[in-house]
XYZ file of C-alpha atoms in Angstrom:
654
model
C -0.003 0.155 -0.164
C 1.107 3.575 -0.739
C 2.160 5.489 1.870
C 0.244 8.734 2.296
C 1.425 11.669 5.042
C -1.168 13.588 6.582
C -2.363 16.721 5.026
C -3.593 18.230 7.981
C -1.934 17.371 11.139
C -3.908 15.586 14.143
C -2.630 17.746 16.832
C -1.714 21.377 17.414
C 2.155 20.449 18.032
C 2.618 19.919 14.717
C 3.586 23.002 12.542
C 2.357 23.645 8.882
C 5.864 24.746 7.940
C 7.039 20.812 8.792
C 4.672 19.069 7.463
C 5.179 17.262 3.769
C 1.751 17.861 1.800
C 2.106 14.311 -0.198
C 4.908 11.500 0.222
C 7.072 11.071 -2.655
C 6.439 7.566 -2.703
C 3.780 6.324 -5.574
C 3.629 10.216 -6.621
C 5.803 10.815 -9.432
C 5.552 14.037 -11.512
C 4.334 11.917 -14.379
C 0.987 10.665 -12.805
C -1.956 13.287 -12.874
C -3.528 13.942 -9.192
C -7.091 14.941 -9.316
C -8.186 16.610 -6.032
C -11.707 17.408 -5.904
C -13.065 19.419 -2.712
C -16.704 20.318 -2.943
C -18.710 22.530 -0.642
C -15.630 24.511 -0.891
C -17.877 27.677 0.660
C -18.129 26.069 3.986
C -14.202 27.183 4.623
C -15.736 30.715 5.227
C -18.530 29.656 7.110
C -17.343 26.370 9.013
C -13.878 28.035 10.038
C -12.457 30.782 11.569
C -10.117 33.375 10.027
C -6.791 31.591 11.051
C -7.953 28.231 10.140
C -9.366 29.391 6.523
C -5.494 31.055 6.116
C -3.997 27.664 6.742
C -6.242 25.937 5.017
C -5.639 27.926 1.881
C -1.955 27.916 2.536
C -1.745 24.116 2.451
C -3.417 24.120 -0.627
C -0.885 26.125 -2.641
C 1.925 24.134 -0.856
C 0.403 21.512 -2.593
C 0.084 23.059 -5.776
C 3.249 24.600 -5.243
C 5.180 21.376 -4.049
C 3.307 19.171 -6.898
C 3.203 20.129 -10.584
C 1.292 17.515 -11.668
C -1.424 18.036 -9.326
C -4.959 19.607 -10.575
C -7.568 20.716 -7.533
C -11.247 21.065 -8.827
C -13.115 23.455 -6.377
C -17.457 23.190 -6.313
C -18.449 26.411 -4.803
C -21.678 28.397 -4.925
C -21.466 31.442 -7.210
C -22.394 34.161 -4.159
C -19.116 33.115 -2.335
C -17.022 34.296 -5.184
C -16.613 37.618 -3.278
C -15.334 36.126 0.250
C -12.605 33.976 -2.271
C -11.333 37.020 -3.572
C -10.278 38.103 -0.199
C -7.996 35.258 -0.526
C -5.252 36.773 -3.635
C -2.680 33.970 -2.929
C -4.777 31.286 -3.426
C -6.989 33.101 -6.332
C -3.894 33.679 -8.429
C -3.343 29.978 -8.560
C -6.616 29.144 -9.726
C -5.728 30.171 -12.915
C -8.500 28.339 -15.215
C -11.409 30.331 -15.772
C -14.923 29.783 -14.058
C -17.479 27.094 -15.131
C -20.671 28.187 -13.786
C -23.481 25.535 -13.827
C -26.210 26.795 -14.812
C -30.284 25.825 -13.859
C -30.850 22.824 -15.158
C -33.335 22.223 -18.264
C -36.179 20.309 -18.539
C -34.688 17.222 -20.370
C -31.469 17.253 -17.186
C -34.226 17.645 -14.875
C -36.428 14.389 -16.166
C -32.715 12.387 -15.798
C -32.518 13.651 -12.374
C -36.097 12.104 -11.904
C -36.460 8.707 -14.071
C -32.474 7.462 -13.449
C -32.447 7.162 -9.927
C -36.345 5.316 -9.622
C -34.954 3.061 -12.602
C -31.822 2.159 -10.530
C -33.933 1.463 -7.425
C -35.942 -1.000 -9.201
C -39.105 1.900 -9.573
C -41.209 2.945 -12.217
C -42.834 6.888 -12.049
C -46.183 7.639 -13.487
C -46.154 9.684 -16.583
C -47.921 12.680 -14.600
C -45.954 12.860 -11.810
C -43.079 13.353 -13.815
C -44.301 16.166 -16.230
C -45.947 17.826 -12.524
C -42.003 17.634 -10.605
C -40.448 18.976 -13.830
C -43.085 21.469 -14.273
C -42.640 22.379 -10.615
C -38.930 22.616 -10.295
C -38.230 24.245 -13.590
C -37.137 27.692 -13.363
C -37.990 27.420 -9.438
C -33.843 28.886 -8.255
C -32.283 26.576 -5.511
C -35.033 23.465 -6.098
C -32.575 20.726 -6.633
C -32.237 20.125 -2.840
C -35.841 20.031 -1.985
C -36.473 17.645 -5.312
C -34.002 15.284 -3.661
C -35.522 14.987 -0.183
C -39.376 15.041 -2.524
C -38.000 12.059 -4.305
C -36.424 10.761 -0.989
C -39.820 10.563 0.651
C -41.656 9.593 -2.444
C -39.682 5.922 -2.548
C -39.970 5.518 1.329
C -43.671 5.964 0.772
C -44.301 3.924 -1.465
C -41.972 1.335 -0.641
C -43.895 1.336 2.730
C -47.149 0.754 1.097
C -45.435 -1.857 -0.769
C -45.761 -0.836 -4.311
C -43.316 -0.404 -7.147
C -44.873 2.582 -8.737
C -44.123 6.346 -7.975
C -47.695 8.149 -7.983
C -48.645 11.668 -8.312
C -51.508 10.803 -5.532
C -48.691 9.747 -2.999
C -46.420 13.039 -4.594
C -49.596 15.306 -3.871
C -50.183 13.554 -0.227
C -46.882 14.659 0.792
C -47.034 18.145 0.028
C -45.560 19.123 -3.176
C -42.353 19.717 -4.004
C -42.528 22.816 -1.533
C -44.769 21.382 1.349
C -42.713 17.644 2.180
C -39.460 18.735 4.000
C -42.157 21.151 5.665
C -44.836 18.788 5.847
C -42.146 16.491 7.948
C -40.589 18.796 10.140
C -44.165 20.067 11.587
C -45.219 16.476 12.605
C -42.118 15.619 14.060
C -41.859 18.570 15.932
C -45.692 18.382 16.995
C -44.672 14.496 18.170
C -42.551 16.331 20.652
C -43.345 17.173 24.431
C -43.051 20.848 25.397
C -39.363 20.409 26.789
C -38.122 18.801 23.367
C -39.923 21.328 21.532
C -37.541 23.969 23.395
C -34.221 22.068 22.741
C -35.391 21.007 19.448
C -35.757 24.785 18.594
C -32.505 25.588 19.624
C -30.893 22.730 17.979
C -32.384 24.072 14.894
C -31.040 27.431 15.420
C -27.975 26.347 16.075
C -27.633 24.793 13.065
C -28.426 27.775 11.543
C -25.304 30.153 10.384
C -26.731 33.842 9.809
C -25.957 35.086 6.168
C -25.838 38.706 4.599
C -28.470 37.222 2.244
C -29.795 34.573 3.330
C -29.332 32.102 6.455
C -27.361 28.261 5.537
C -26.576 25.570 7.516
C -23.701 25.132 10.342
C -22.224 22.288 11.847
C -21.788 22.343 15.586
C -20.442 19.682 18.339
C -23.435 18.541 20.727
C -21.394 18.302 23.664
C -20.705 22.220 23.206
C -24.138 23.156 23.538
C -24.681 21.801 27.040
C -25.270 24.758 29.315
C -27.205 25.133 32.519
C -30.444 25.126 30.790
C -29.884 21.765 28.705
C -28.018 18.767 29.749
C -26.308 16.233 27.738
C -28.725 13.621 28.458
C -31.312 16.100 27.381
C -29.608 16.890 24.066
C -28.369 13.763 22.659
C -32.154 12.329 23.090
C -34.088 15.228 21.630
C -31.456 15.175 18.728
C -31.590 11.230 18.110
C -35.427 11.605 17.938
C -34.474 14.179 15.119
C -32.022 12.281 13.673
C -34.026 8.579 13.048
C -34.710 7.044 9.979
C -38.051 8.490 10.335
C -37.774 11.807 10.950
C -34.434 12.611 9.046
C -34.496 16.088 9.953
C -30.648 16.268 11.179
C -27.784 14.024 10.736
C -25.608 13.035 13.379
C -21.899 11.867 13.251
C -20.149 10.111 16.140
C -16.810 10.794 16.474
C -14.324 8.146 18.960
C -11.220 9.273 20.344
C -7.696 7.134 19.420
C -6.360 5.958 22.648
C -2.732 4.657 22.467
C -1.475 0.920 24.237
C 0.823 3.612 26.316
C -2.644 4.749 27.760
C -4.428 1.692 28.513
C -1.236 0.650 30.314
C -1.520 3.851 32.359
C -4.953 2.904 32.582
C -5.071 -0.215 33.558
C -1.853 0.671 36.371
C -4.702 2.981 37.867
C -7.634 0.457 38.257
C -5.766 -3.068 39.198
C -2.251 -3.429 39.476
C -3.048 -7.252 40.228
C -4.848 -7.536 36.818
C -1.977 -5.656 34.853
C 0.674 -8.097 36.230
C -1.484 -11.227 35.443
C -2.072 -9.864 31.812
C 1.730 -9.612 31.241
C 2.868 -12.988 32.657
C 0.396 -14.826 30.693
C 1.380 -12.904 27.537
C -2.135 -12.254 27.089
C -1.739 -9.298 24.607
C -5.162 -10.272 23.093
C -7.141 -8.690 26.045
C -5.304 -5.213 25.563
C -6.215 -5.413 21.764
C -9.899 -5.868 23.073
C -9.659 -3.556 25.697
C -8.421 -1.151 22.950
C -10.907 -1.374 20.822
C -13.843 -1.244 23.412
C -12.465 2.019 24.478
C -12.378 3.411 21.100
C -15.991 2.527 20.497
C -16.642 4.895 23.114
C -18.072 8.172 21.691
C -16.517 11.450 22.269
C -17.835 14.059 20.101
C -21.142 14.114 18.332
C -21.116 16.730 15.331
C -24.514 17.417 14.113
C -26.395 19.085 10.962
C -29.470 19.353 9.067
C -30.132 16.858 6.797
C -30.153 19.155 3.653
C -29.918 23.157 3.930
C -33.482 22.822 2.179
C -34.594 22.927 5.752
C -33.249 26.317 6.443
C -34.942 28.156 3.490
C -38.426 25.936 3.673
C -39.597 25.183 7.031
C -41.722 28.383 7.611
C -41.257 27.798 11.504
C -38.016 27.679 11.387
C -37.512 30.558 8.828
C -39.851 32.677 11.195
C -37.692 31.868 14.739
C -34.414 33.242 12.687
C -36.238 36.176 11.882
C -37.352 36.936 15.612
C -33.931 35.628 17.133
C -31.493 37.110 14.486
C -30.400 39.950 16.888
C -29.651 37.444 19.442
C -28.231 34.626 17.291
C -25.380 36.792 16.215
C -24.127 38.499 19.455
C -24.524 34.604 20.760
C -22.061 33.719 18.219
C -20.355 36.647 19.093
C -20.165 35.970 22.947
C -19.518 32.495 21.869
C -16.615 33.058 20.002
C -15.109 35.393 22.768
C -15.727 32.517 25.695
C -14.195 30.553 23.411
C -10.942 32.197 23.288
C -10.794 32.858 27.059
C -10.515 29.202 27.578
C -8.262 28.470 25.092
C -5.881 31.051 26.814
C -6.057 29.140 30.009
C -8.982 30.917 31.251
C -6.757 33.782 32.928
C -8.607 36.719 34.376
C -6.569 39.612 31.995
C -8.495 37.441 29.386
C -11.926 38.094 30.525
C -14.737 40.540 29.014
C -14.679 44.079 30.216
C -15.840 47.244 29.188
C -18.427 47.149 26.178
C -17.866 43.498 25.530
C -19.011 42.895 28.890
C -21.516 45.656 28.585
C -22.762 43.559 25.655
C -22.818 39.748 27.269
C -24.828 41.097 30.063
C -27.835 43.337 27.837
C -27.761 39.373 25.899
C -28.238 37.464 29.054
C -31.180 39.989 30.163
C -33.016 40.382 27.127
C -32.297 36.541 25.488
C -30.929 34.517 28.418
C -33.949 33.043 29.089
C -33.336 31.330 25.670
C -30.865 28.882 26.487
C -28.357 29.440 23.602
C -25.050 30.362 24.789
C -22.849 27.397 25.587
C -21.299 26.459 28.803
C -17.973 28.131 28.898
C -19.370 31.852 27.550
C -21.809 31.407 30.588
C -18.844 30.355 32.754
C -16.784 33.604 30.898
C -19.627 36.069 31.721
C -20.083 34.812 35.098
C -16.125 35.348 35.654
C -16.220 38.547 34.056
C -19.210 39.811 35.939
C -17.551 38.614 39.179
C -14.286 40.351 38.406
C -16.101 43.310 37.292
C -18.043 43.722 40.687
C -14.816 42.957 42.337
C -12.557 45.750 39.945
C -15.670 48.589 41.394
C -15.714 48.279 45.092
C -11.665 48.419 44.448
C -11.874 51.783 42.840
C -14.466 52.636 45.561
C -12.485 51.621 48.626
C -10.447 55.133 48.046
C -13.833 56.882 48.751
C -15.407 57.469 52.041
C -18.579 55.564 53.199
C -21.159 58.032 52.578
C -19.591 59.381 49.493
C -19.069 55.716 48.252
C -22.987 55.541 48.760
C -23.835 58.459 47.344
C -21.885 57.595 43.773
C -22.838 53.900 43.972
C -26.607 55.303 44.011
C -25.782 57.845 41.217
C -24.340 55.405 38.911
C -26.933 52.613 39.015
C -29.740 55.545 39.082
C -27.715 56.888 35.531
C -27.429 53.366 34.611
C -30.839 52.728 35.016
C -32.241 55.511 33.217
C -29.876 54.639 30.160
C -31.082 50.803 30.191
C -34.663 52.211 30.526
C -34.242 54.566 27.741
C -32.402 51.841 25.348
C -34.656 49.467 26.214
C -37.664 51.667 25.187
C -35.767 52.848 22.170
C -35.283 49.175 21.129
C -39.120 48.479 21.339
C -39.832 51.300 19.096
C -37.860 50.293 16.452
C -39.289 46.811 16.418
C -42.476 48.052 16.561
C -41.319 50.075 13.371
C -41.199 46.613 11.368
C -43.932 45.136 12.679
C -46.136 47.767 11.355
C -44.691 46.722 7.827
C -47.368 44.612 6.660
C -49.932 47.186 7.752
C -48.956 49.997 5.933
C -45.679 51.795 4.845
C -46.412 55.147 5.860
C -46.812 54.860 9.484
C -43.755 53.033 10.487
C -41.402 55.882 8.297
C -43.442 58.612 11.082
C -42.601 56.691 13.817
C -38.819 55.553 12.372
C -38.310 59.112 12.225
C -39.515 60.129 15.509
C -37.522 57.415 17.396
C -34.453 58.592 15.807
C -34.900 61.920 16.754
C -36.087 60.741 20.340
C -32.624 59.175 19.851
C -30.548 61.753 19.263
C -32.341 64.109 21.621
C -31.449 61.694 24.447
C -28.617 62.553 26.727
C -28.259 59.147 28.133
C -27.650 57.784 24.854
C -24.697 59.398 23.192
C -24.950 57.443 19.782
C -27.955 56.377 17.690
C -28.497 52.663 18.376
C -27.946 49.962 16.109
C -31.886 48.626 16.264
C -32.948 52.630 15.395
C -30.693 53.216 12.668
C -31.972 49.943 11.445
C -35.716 50.491 11.603
C -35.107 54.250 10.077
C -33.376 52.352 7.072
C -36.088 49.925 6.870
C -39.109 52.236 7.025
C -37.363 54.501 3.941
C -36.694 51.027 1.932
C -40.883 50.432 2.737
C -41.576 53.469 1.131
C -38.915 53.734 -1.665
C -40.297 52.429 -5.294
C -38.928 49.312 -5.928
C -36.736 48.420 -9.278
C -34.735 46.119 -11.007
C -31.551 47.711 -12.138
C -30.432 46.085 -15.053
C -27.231 47.140 -17.328
C -24.633 45.074 -15.868
C -23.282 41.922 -18.288
C -22.015 40.283 -15.623
C -21.943 40.012 -11.530
C -22.457 42.950 -9.725
C -20.047 42.619 -6.391
C -20.326 46.453 -5.113
C -22.559 49.233 -4.243
C -22.353 52.552 -3.072
C -24.655 55.067 -2.629
C -24.212 59.254 -2.544
C -24.913 61.738 -0.478
C -27.835 62.754 -2.790
C -28.938 59.234 -3.408
C -27.691 58.099 -6.387
C -26.545 54.277 -6.776
C -23.070 53.210 -7.479
C -22.508 49.459 -8.596
C -19.356 47.822 -9.676
C -19.199 44.598 -11.565
C -17.357 41.931 -13.256
C -17.683 43.264 -16.461
C -15.161 46.021 -15.786
C -17.580 49.354 -15.621
C -18.614 51.189 -12.834
C -22.684 52.151 -13.358
C -24.534 55.667 -12.047
C -28.129 55.259 -11.244
C -30.326 57.536 -9.851
C -32.690 56.960 -6.515
C -35.296 55.861 -8.794
C -33.686 53.395 -10.344
C -32.994 54.701 -13.456
C -29.509 54.646 -15.431
C -27.463 57.888 -15.713
C -24.163 56.824 -16.752
C -21.396 54.261 -17.201
C -17.911 54.817 -15.973
C -15.221 52.613 -17.957
C -11.859 52.556 -17.881
C -10.837 49.872 -15.851
C -9.570 46.766 -17.252
C -10.128 43.969 -15.145
C -13.500 43.237 -12.489
C -14.559 46.282 -10.052
C -14.414 44.997 -6.494
C -14.662 47.593 -4.671
C -16.513 51.558 -4.443
C -17.068 53.974 -2.315
C -18.268 57.996 -2.041
C -15.609 60.413 -0.340
C -16.788 63.209 1.735
C -16.644 65.411 -1.659
C -19.256 62.903 -3.457
C -16.645 61.619 -5.634
C -16.656 58.291 -6.572
C -13.447 56.121 -5.727
C -13.592 52.343 -7.412
C -10.691 50.030 -6.878
C -10.277 46.688 -9.444
C -8.493 43.748 -9.807
C -6.011 45.425 -12.797
C -4.245 46.856 -9.894
C -5.438 50.639 -9.993
C -7.810 52.778 -8.171
C -9.682 55.082 -9.997
C -11.374 58.234 -8.709
C -14.369 59.796 -10.910
C -16.040 63.262 -10.223
C -19.619 63.462 -10.401
C -24.488 56.569 4.820
C -24.638 58.419 7.548
C -27.925 58.525 9.888
C -28.095 62.300 8.907
C -28.463 61.208 5.136
C -31.069 58.798 6.010
C -32.926 61.312 7.815
C -32.947 64.105 4.792
C -34.474 61.053 2.601
C -37.198 60.629 4.974
C -38.235 63.590 5.849
C -38.048 65.053 2.482
C -40.205 62.502 1.131
C -42.524 63.326 4.139
C -41.800 67.333 3.811
C -45.496 67.566 1.920
C -47.546 65.098 3.423
C -50.292 65.909 5.455
C -49.568 63.398 8.251
C -46.473 65.694 9.581
C -49.198 68.452 10.226
C -50.724 65.952 12.173
C -51.836 67.669 15.804
C -52.515 65.739 19.336
C -55.392 67.131 21.419
C -57.020 66.119 24.174
C -61.072 64.849 23.226
C -59.036 62.265 20.837
C -58.947 58.338 21.001
C -56.157 57.462 22.625
C -54.989 55.422 19.435
C -55.109 58.315 17.195
C -53.586 60.722 19.706
C -50.946 58.200 20.535
C -50.139 58.805 16.142
C -50.383 62.284 16.223
C -48.380 62.477 19.321
C -46.025 60.389 17.266
C -46.289 62.862 14.063
C -45.384 65.920 16.159
C -42.077 64.321 17.427
C -41.061 63.210 13.676
C -42.373 66.871 12.850
C -39.807 68.309 15.420
C -37.124 65.770 14.351
C -37.231 67.180 10.719
C -37.050 70.813 11.274
C -34.127 70.039 13.649
C -32.414 67.072 11.657
C -34.037 66.806 8.073
C -31.086 69.321 6.299
C -34.205 71.567 5.310
C -33.360 74.874 3.941
C -34.812 78.203 6.171
C -36.903 79.042 3.506
C -38.188 74.609 3.752
C -38.603 75.253 7.349
C -40.775 78.536 7.308
C -42.893 76.928 4.722
C -43.465 74.000 6.845
C -44.419 76.226 9.682
C -46.668 78.461 8.135
C -48.692 75.175 7.032
C -48.298 73.819 10.536
C -49.879 76.791 12.149
C -53.014 76.444 9.785
C -53.252 72.850 10.842
C -53.202 73.792 14.464
C -55.918 76.591 14.068
C -58.224 74.422 11.978
C -58.130 71.156 14.300
C -58.016 72.790 17.850
C -58.704 76.652 17.116
C -55.481 77.786 19.306
C -54.644 81.091 17.496
C -51.614 81.287 20.114
C -50.452 77.927 19.393
C -50.753 78.849 15.601
C -49.356 82.362 15.782
C -46.160 80.866 17.752
C -45.761 78.942 14.520
C -46.462 82.093 12.113
C -43.647 84.064 14.119
C -40.719 81.452 14.007
C -41.181 80.800 10.091
C -41.427 84.983 9.905
C -37.612 84.717 11.743
C -36.386 82.127 9.458
C -37.417 83.869 6.292
C -38.366 87.551 6.986
C -39.381 87.978 2.806
C -42.499 85.455 4.039
C -45.847 87.204 3.024
C -47.591 85.221 5.736
C -51.022 86.868 4.816
C -50.871 85.608 0.974
C -50.461 82.053 2.489
C -53.320 82.420 4.556
C -55.691 83.741 1.683
C-alpha cells in the first residue's frame, strides 16, 4: 500500500511548515493527481479566519510542490467575493470559472427517472411531468427535489408498491410541502421541553448570512449549559435524526487511545490484573480493551439533513427572523468565551467594558432562550464577578457616605440609560412590525424614534436597532426597481449623499443610477473586475479593480437617512397632525408621534430656512383649523417669519 502523509495535522503541536503535503512514494510527477473539493464555501462558514488561512496556505503548498496536481473546486457562486479576499489562492486558480447553470427540462427528467430505475421503481408519467413543472425555473429547487424523491421512494416502499404516483406526491405536500410537512409533524410529536430543545438545536444549526441563512455544523457536547444537559440534547437529537424523521444527521466521532494510555489506565485500575496479563502474555486482552475504549463516543457532530430545511420550513424561518439579533450576538459572545478558554481561562482575558456590557445585556434580553454554550456562560459569570470586585476596589478610596452617593447616582444613571435604550429598541421593533400593515406609519414612527434617540442625553449614539428601523422604513416606501445594465456579476455598491446608486461589476464597469433606479452613466476605464466602490466626503466616486488600479471619478450616515425620509414627508399631511385631548387614545398617540417626527425633521432633516418656514406656516394653519388654538398657531407663524423675513404670511393665509 502506498504511504501517504497527513495533509492536516492531528494535533496542534504539528507545525504547518514541517508537514510534507504528499509523500514522494508513488506520487511521481508523471502521473496526474486530481483533488476534488466540494462545498468549498464551508471554508468560510465553518472555519475561523486563522483556520481558513492555514487551509488555503496548505493548498498553495500542495500546488507549488506538485506540478502534476489539479484541484477542482465546487463552490456556490455567491461566495466568489469571499474567495477573492484570499489573493494568494486566487492567483493559483488560473483556469476560468465554469458556471453550472440551472438544469433544463431534459436534465431534470434524468435526475428524476434514472435514480428511480436503478432502485427498481417505475414512475407515473403524470408525476414526472408535475415534478418537472414544479422544479423548472425554481432557483434552489434541486435540494427540495432530492428530499421529495427520497420521501416518495420511502412512502412507496412502505406501501408495498413499485410505482411512484402523483397521488403520493400530492399527499406529501408537493415540492415545497414535503419537508415542511415532515418537520411540522416531527416537532408536534415532541413534548414541551423537547420542543424547546429542538428549537434551540435548529437555531444553532443555522449560520446567519448577509443574503440568506445557511447550514452550520456544531458539536452537540458544546451545547451543554445550565438549561440543557447532554442527556436531554442527546435524546432530542436522536429523535430528530432517526430514520423515520431525518431532519438532522449525527456524526459520532470516536477518540483514539494508544496502548500506552491503556497501560496507564490498567495501572490505575488494577495492578494485579496488569501483572496477570503481562505474565500470561495475554496481549489479545489489551487489543480488546483498546477496541472497547475506541468505541466510546467523545464528540457528536450534528447538522441539518439538508439546507432546504433552513430555507423552506416556515416555522424555522420565523424563529430565524425573531431571534436574528440574538443569534449574531450569541455567536460573538461564544467566540470570545472560547478564546478565553483556549488562553487558559486567565483573568486578564475576561470580558471588560463594552464587551461585558453587551454580554450582560444579551443575558437580560435573551438569556431565557438558553442558547449560550457552557463556556460562554462561565466566561460571563467570571467576568461579572471580576468587574464587581474591580468596582469595589476602585470605590475604596472614597469615604463611606460619598461611596454610597456615587453608587446610588451611578445605578440611577445606569438604570435610566437602560430604560431609555429599552424604550428605543421597543419603538424600533414596532416600526418593523408595522410593515405588513401600512408603510407610511412606520416611517413616521422611525423618524420620531431617531429624533428621540438623537435628543436623549443618556444615549450618546444612535442605536443600531434605531438606525436599522429607519433604513428599513425608508426602504418600504421607496419605489422598488430592478436595475439592469451590467453584463456580469455585480459585487459592490455604494450610495452617494444625493441618493444615487453606484455599482461595480465583473464586466469592468462602474454604473451610476438615480435614487429611483434610472440609469444615468457608465464609467469605463478599468481593465479587470471592479471589486470596490466608495464615496468620498466631497461626493467623488472611488473604485478599485483587479487591474491593480484605483480610479477617482468626479461626479450613510444617519443624517443622510433622515434627510431622505424627511424630504419624502415634507409635503405629506401626516406631519401636520395635531394631538388634542378629545382624541381617542390610538389617534392621539399617532398624532403625538407625528409631532415628534415633525420636530425631528425641522432640526435634523436638512431643510433650508425657507423650507422650514413654509412648513411652519402650514403647521400653524393646521393647528388653527384642528384645535382653534390661535396663540399656538401664531407662534408657528412668528417662528416662520424669523426664518424667512421675506415670507408673505398674509398671502399664504388667503
